[in-house]
Amino acid sequence: MDKLKQMLLNHDWYFVYSDDHRVFERGKRQRADIHAEAERLGQPELVKTAFEKFEAGKLQSWLEELEELS
């Protein structure tokens, strides 16, 4: 779970807006790795929740809540 949290914190959430193809490709790989790690943990729903929390500006606090629960 710690690895997934770090991946979410370090993810370039805005890569889709980049004009630099290398940045875009790196972001796609990061996102695929995040999904793969969540699947490995048997909790793919965490990725959907993380994206919702990010869009709401609450990713950091949600990750801290996860830390307290684990």
Coordinates of C-alpha atoms in Angstrom, one line a residue:
M1 CA 0.0 0.0 0.0
D2 CA 2.9 2.4 0.7
K3 CA 4.2 1.9 -2.8
L4 CA 0.8 2.8 -4.3
K5 CA 0.5 5.9 -2.1
Q6 CA 4.0 7.1 -3.3
M7 CA 3.0 6.4 -6.9
L8 CA -0.1 8.5 -6.5
L9 CA 1.8 11.3 -4.8
N10 CA 4.5 11.4 -7.5
H11 CA 2.2 11.0 -10.4
D12 CA 2.1 13.8 -13.0
W13 CA -1.7 14.4 -12.9
Y14 CA -1.5 16.9 -15.7
F15 CA 0.5 14.9 -18.2
V16 CA -2.4 14.8 -20.7
Y17 CA -2.1 18.5 -21.2
S18 CA 1.6 18.4 -22.1
D19 CA 2.8 19.3 -25.6
D20 CA 5.9 17.2 -25.0
H21 CA 5.4 13.7 -26.2
R22 CA 8.0 12.3 -23.7
V23 CA 6.1 13.8 -20.8
F24 CA 2.9 12.4 -22.1
E25 CA 4.3 8.9 -22.6
R26 CA 5.9 9.0 -19.1
G27 CA 2.5 10.0 -17.6
K28 CA 0.8 7.1 -19.4
R29 CA 3.4 4.7 -18.1
Q30 CA 2.9 6.0 -14.6
R31 CA -0.8 5.7 -14.8
A32 CA -0.5 2.1 -16.1
D33 CA 1.8 1.3 -13.2
I34 CA -0.6 2.8 -10.7
H35 CA -3.4 0.6 -12.1
A36 CA -1.2 -2.5 -12.1
E37 CA -0.1 -1.9 -8.4
A38 CA -3.8 -1.4 -7.3
E39 CA -4.7 -4.6 -9.1
R40 CA -1.8 -6.4 -7.5
L41 CA -3.1 -5.3 -4.1
G42 CA -6.6 -6.5 -5.0
Q43 CA -8.0 -3.0 -4.6
P44 CA -8.5 -1.5 -8.1
E45 CA -11.3 0.7 -6.7
L46 CA -8.6 2.8 -4.9
V47 CA -7.5 4.2 -8.2
K48 CA -10.9 5.5 -9.1
T49 CA -11.3 7.0 -5.7
A50 CA -7.8 8.6 -5.9
F51 CA -8.7 10.3 -9.2
E52 CA -12.0 11.6 -7.7
K53 CA -10.1 12.9 -4.6
F54 CA -7.5 14.5 -6.9
E55 CA -10.2 16.3 -8.9
A56 CA -11.8 17.5 -5.7
G57 CA -8.4 18.8 -4.4
K58 CA -8.4 16.3 -1.6
L59 CA -5.8 13.7 -2.6
Q60 CA -3.3 14.5 0.1
S61 CA -5.8 14.3 2.9
W62 CA -7.3 11.1 1.6
L63 CA -3.9 9.5 1.4
E64 CA -3.3 10.5 5.0
E65 CA -6.6 8.9 6.0
L66 CA -5.5 5.7 4.2
E67 CA -2.3 5.8 6.2
E68 CA -4.3 6.0 9.5
L69 CA -6.5 3.0 8.4
S70 CA -3.6 0.8 7.5

